[in-house]
Short mmCIF file of C-alpha atoms in Angstrom, two decimals:
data_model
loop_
_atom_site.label_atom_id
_atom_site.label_comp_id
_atom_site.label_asym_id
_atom_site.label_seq_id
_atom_site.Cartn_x
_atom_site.Cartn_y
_atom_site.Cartn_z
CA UNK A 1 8.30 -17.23 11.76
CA UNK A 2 10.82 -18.71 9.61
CA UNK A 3 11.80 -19.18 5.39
CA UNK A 4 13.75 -22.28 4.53
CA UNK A 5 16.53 -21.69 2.00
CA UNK A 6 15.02 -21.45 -1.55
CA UNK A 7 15.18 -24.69 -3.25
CA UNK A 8 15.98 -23.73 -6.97
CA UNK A 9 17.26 -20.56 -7.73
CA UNK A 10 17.10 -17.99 -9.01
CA UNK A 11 14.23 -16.73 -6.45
CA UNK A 12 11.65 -14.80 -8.23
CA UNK A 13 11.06 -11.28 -6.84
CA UNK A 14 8.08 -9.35 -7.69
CA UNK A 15 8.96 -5.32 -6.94
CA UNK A 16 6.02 -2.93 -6.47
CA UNK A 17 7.32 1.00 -7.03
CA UNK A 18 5.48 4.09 -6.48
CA UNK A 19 7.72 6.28 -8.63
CA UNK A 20 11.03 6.60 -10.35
CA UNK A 21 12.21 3.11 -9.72
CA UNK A 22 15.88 3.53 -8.75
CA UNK A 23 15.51 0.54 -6.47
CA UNK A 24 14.08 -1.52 -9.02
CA UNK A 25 16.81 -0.78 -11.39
CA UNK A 26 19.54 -1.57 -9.29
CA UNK A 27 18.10 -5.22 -8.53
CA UNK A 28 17.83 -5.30 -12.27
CA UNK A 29 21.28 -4.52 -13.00
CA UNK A 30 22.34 -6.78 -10.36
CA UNK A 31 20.98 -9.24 -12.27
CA UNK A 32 22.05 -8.35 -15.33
CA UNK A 33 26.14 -8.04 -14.41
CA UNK A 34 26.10 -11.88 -12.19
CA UNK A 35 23.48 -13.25 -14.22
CA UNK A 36 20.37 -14.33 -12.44
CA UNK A 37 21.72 -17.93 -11.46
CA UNK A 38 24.67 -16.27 -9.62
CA UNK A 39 22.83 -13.03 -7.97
CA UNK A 40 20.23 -15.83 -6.94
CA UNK A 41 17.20 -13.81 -7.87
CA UNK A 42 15.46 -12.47 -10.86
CA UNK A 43 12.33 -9.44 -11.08
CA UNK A 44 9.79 -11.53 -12.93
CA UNK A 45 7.51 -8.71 -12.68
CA UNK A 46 6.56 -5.29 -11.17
CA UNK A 47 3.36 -3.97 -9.80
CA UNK A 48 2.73 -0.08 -9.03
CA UNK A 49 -0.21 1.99 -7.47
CA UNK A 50 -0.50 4.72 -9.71
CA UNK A 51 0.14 4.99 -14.06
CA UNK A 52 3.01 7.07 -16.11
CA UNK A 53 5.62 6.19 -13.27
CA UNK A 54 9.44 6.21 -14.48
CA UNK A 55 9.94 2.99 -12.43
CA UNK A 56 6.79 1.11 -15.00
CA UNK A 57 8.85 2.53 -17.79
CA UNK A 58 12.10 0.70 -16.31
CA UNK A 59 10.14 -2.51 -16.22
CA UNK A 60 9.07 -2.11 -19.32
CA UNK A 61 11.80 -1.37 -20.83
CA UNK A 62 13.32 -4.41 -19.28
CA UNK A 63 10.54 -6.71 -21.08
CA UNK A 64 8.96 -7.44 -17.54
CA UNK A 65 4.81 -7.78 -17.26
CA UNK A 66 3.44 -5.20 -15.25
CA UNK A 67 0.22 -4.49 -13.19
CA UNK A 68 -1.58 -1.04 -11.51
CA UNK A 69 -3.39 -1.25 -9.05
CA UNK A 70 -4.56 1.95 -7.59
CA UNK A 71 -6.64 2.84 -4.85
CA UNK A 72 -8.64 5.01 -6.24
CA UNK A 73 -10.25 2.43 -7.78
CA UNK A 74 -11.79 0.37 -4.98
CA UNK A 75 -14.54 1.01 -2.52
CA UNK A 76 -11.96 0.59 0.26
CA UNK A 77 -8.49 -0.19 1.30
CA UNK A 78 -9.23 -3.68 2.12
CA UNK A 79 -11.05 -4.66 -1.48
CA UNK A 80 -7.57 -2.75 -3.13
CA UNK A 81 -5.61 -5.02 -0.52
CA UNK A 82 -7.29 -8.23 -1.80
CA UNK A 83 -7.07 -7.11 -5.30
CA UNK A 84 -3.20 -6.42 -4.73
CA UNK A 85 -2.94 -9.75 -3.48
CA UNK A 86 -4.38 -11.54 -6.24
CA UNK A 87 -2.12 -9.23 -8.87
CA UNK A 88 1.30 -10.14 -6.73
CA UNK A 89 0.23 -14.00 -6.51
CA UNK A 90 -0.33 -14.35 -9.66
CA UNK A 91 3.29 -14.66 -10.62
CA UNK A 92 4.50 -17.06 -7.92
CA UNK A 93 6.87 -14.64 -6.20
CA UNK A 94 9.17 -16.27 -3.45
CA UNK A 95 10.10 -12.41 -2.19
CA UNK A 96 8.22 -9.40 -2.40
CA UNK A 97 9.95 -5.95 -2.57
CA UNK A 98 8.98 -3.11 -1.36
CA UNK A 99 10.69 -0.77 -3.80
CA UNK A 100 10.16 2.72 -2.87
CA UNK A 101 6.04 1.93 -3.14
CA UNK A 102 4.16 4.31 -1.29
CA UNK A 103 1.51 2.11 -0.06
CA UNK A 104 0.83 0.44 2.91
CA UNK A 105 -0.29 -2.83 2.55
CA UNK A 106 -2.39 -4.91 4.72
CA UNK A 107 -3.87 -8.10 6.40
CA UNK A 108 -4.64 -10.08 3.43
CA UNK A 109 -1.31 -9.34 1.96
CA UNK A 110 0.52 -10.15 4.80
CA UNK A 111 -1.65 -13.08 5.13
CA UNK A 112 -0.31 -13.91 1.43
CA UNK A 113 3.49 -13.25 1.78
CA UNK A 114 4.46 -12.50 5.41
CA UNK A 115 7.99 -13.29 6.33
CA UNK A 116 8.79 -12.44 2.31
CA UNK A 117 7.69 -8.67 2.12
CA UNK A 118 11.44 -6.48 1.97
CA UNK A 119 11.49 -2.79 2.14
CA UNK A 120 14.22 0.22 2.57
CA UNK A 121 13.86 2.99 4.57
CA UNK A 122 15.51 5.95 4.92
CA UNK A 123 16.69 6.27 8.56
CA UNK A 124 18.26 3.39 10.90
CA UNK A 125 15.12 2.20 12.61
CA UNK A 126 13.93 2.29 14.99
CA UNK A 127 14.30 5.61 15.31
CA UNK A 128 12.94 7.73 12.75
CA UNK A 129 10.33 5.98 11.12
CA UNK A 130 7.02 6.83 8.35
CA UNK A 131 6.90 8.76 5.45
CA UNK A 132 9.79 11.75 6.56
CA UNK A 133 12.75 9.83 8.08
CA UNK A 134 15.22 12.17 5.87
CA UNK A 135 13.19 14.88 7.41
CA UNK A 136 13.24 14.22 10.66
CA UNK A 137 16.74 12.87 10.93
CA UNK A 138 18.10 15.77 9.90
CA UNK A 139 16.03 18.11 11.77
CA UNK A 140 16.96 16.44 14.95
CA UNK A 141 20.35 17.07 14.06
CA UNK A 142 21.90 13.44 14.14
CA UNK A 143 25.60 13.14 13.27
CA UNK A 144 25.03 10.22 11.72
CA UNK A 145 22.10 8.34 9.70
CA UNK A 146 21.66 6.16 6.82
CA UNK A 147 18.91 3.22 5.70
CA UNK A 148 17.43 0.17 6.67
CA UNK A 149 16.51 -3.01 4.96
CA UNK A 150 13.52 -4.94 7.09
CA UNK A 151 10.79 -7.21 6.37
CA UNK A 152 7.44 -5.86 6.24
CA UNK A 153 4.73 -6.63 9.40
CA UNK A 154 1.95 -5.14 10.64
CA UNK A 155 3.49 -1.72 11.43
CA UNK A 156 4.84 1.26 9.86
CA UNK A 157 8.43 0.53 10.00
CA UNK A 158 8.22 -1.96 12.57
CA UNK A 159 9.63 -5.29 10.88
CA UNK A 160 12.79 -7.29 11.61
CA UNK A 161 15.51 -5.36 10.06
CA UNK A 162 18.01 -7.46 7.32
CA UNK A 163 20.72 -5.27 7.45
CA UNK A 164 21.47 -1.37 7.73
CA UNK A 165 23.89 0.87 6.31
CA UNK A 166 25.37 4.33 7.64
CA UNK A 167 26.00 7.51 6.87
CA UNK A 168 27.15 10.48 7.88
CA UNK A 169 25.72 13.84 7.98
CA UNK A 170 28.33 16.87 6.89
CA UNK A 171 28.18 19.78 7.96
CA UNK A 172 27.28 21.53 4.81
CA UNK A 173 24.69 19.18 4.10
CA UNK A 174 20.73 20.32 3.99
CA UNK A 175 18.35 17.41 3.42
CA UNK A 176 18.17 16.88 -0.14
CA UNK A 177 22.36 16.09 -0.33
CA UNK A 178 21.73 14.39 2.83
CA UNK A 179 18.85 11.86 1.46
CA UNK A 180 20.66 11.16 -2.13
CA UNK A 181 24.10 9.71 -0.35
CA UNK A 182 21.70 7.72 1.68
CA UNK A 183 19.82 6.44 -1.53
CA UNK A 184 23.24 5.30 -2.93
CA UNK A 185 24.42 3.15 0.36
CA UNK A 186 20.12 2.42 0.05
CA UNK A 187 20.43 0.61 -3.56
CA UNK A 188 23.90 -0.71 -2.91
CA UNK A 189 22.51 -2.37 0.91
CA UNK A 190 18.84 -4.06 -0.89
CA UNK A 191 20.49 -5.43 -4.31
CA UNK A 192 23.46 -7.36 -1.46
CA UNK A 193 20.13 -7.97 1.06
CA UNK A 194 18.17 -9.49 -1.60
CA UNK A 195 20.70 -11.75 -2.93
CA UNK A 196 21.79 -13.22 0.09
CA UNK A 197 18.54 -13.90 1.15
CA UNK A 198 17.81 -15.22 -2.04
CA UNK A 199 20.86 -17.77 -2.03
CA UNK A 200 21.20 -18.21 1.42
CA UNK A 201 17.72 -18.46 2.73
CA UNK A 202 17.19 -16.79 6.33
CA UNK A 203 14.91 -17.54 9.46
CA UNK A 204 13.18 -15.09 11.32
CA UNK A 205 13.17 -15.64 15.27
CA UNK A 206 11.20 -12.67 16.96
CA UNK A 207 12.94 -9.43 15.98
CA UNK A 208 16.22 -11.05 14.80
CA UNK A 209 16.89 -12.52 11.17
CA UNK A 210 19.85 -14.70 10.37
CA UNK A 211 21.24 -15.56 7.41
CA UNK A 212 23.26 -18.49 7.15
#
């Protein structure tokens, strides 16, 4: 699988968000300091799976069209998936991110925008993956943790990873301390992820991804 270099930039980034939208507003301040041109990528909209979300109310704020989709909704996971599709394609994106959005999505959206689909997770994968890798870290007693950047595939977890950050875990910390240090190196790792991806472009060989 491979992504040639984008050919004008900035790249446009669609962000789907599940919840407060820290994520999302990092990327937009990014944006906002270097100017879109520079950063090499501007949110031209954000899509979310459930209403009255802090992260909509970023977006809005912001002056960017949004979209809900929630599951609830459909008949099943695969009409929401289609219907998800449709919303994301609609605005051209040349990366998809993954912005804290508690969904996951499947074979027609990968279909869509495989090889282009960037999350963040809380642990360095491969170890630690799903829903509790602040959790589980932690209660395996690790010295040391931190996040993950990756592109999205069929798995939970399971995509080639862009770049990872680290942190330590102190001995006073319990898990909530533990998981907000990682969410700072988290913002600061996917805002310098996207944007070299963004300028740069990347390939993807296997399990590897290089950025020139």
């Amino acid at each position: 699988m491979a992504s040639a270099p984008q050919e004008s930039l900035p790249a446009r980034l669609v962000v789907l968000v599940s919840g407060s939208g820290t994520n999302l507003q990092a990327l937009l301040d990014a944006q906002a300091a270097q100017g879109p041109a520079a950063y090499g990528a501007e949110v031209v909209a954000v899509g979310a799976d459930r209403d009255g979300i802090t992260g909509l109310e970023r977006a809005e704020r912001a002056g960017l069209p949004t979209f809900v989709r929630r599951l609830r909704d459909h008949p099943d996971r695969a009409s929401w998936d289609r219907a998800l599709t449709r919303d994301v394609a609609a605005h051209r994106p040349d990366l998809v991110v993954s912005a804290g959005f508690m969904k996951v999505v499947g074979a027609e959206f990968l279909a869509a925008f495989g090889g282009r689909i960037i999350n963040t997770h809380p642990a360095l994968l491969p170890s630690f993956p799903g829903a509790h890798g602040v959790r589980d870290a932690f209660a395996h007693g690790v010295k040391v943790t931190g996040c993950t950047v990756h592109f999205i595939d069929e798995g939970v977890d399971t995509g080639p990873i862009i770049a990872q950050g680290v942190v330590p875990v102190r001995e006073k910390d319990d898990e909530s301390a533990l998981h907000e240090r990682i969410k700072e190196v988290e913002r600061e790792l996917l805002v310098d992820a996207v944007g070299r991806l963004a300028r740069n472009g990347y390939r993807i060989e296997g399990r590897k991804v290089y950025i020139p």
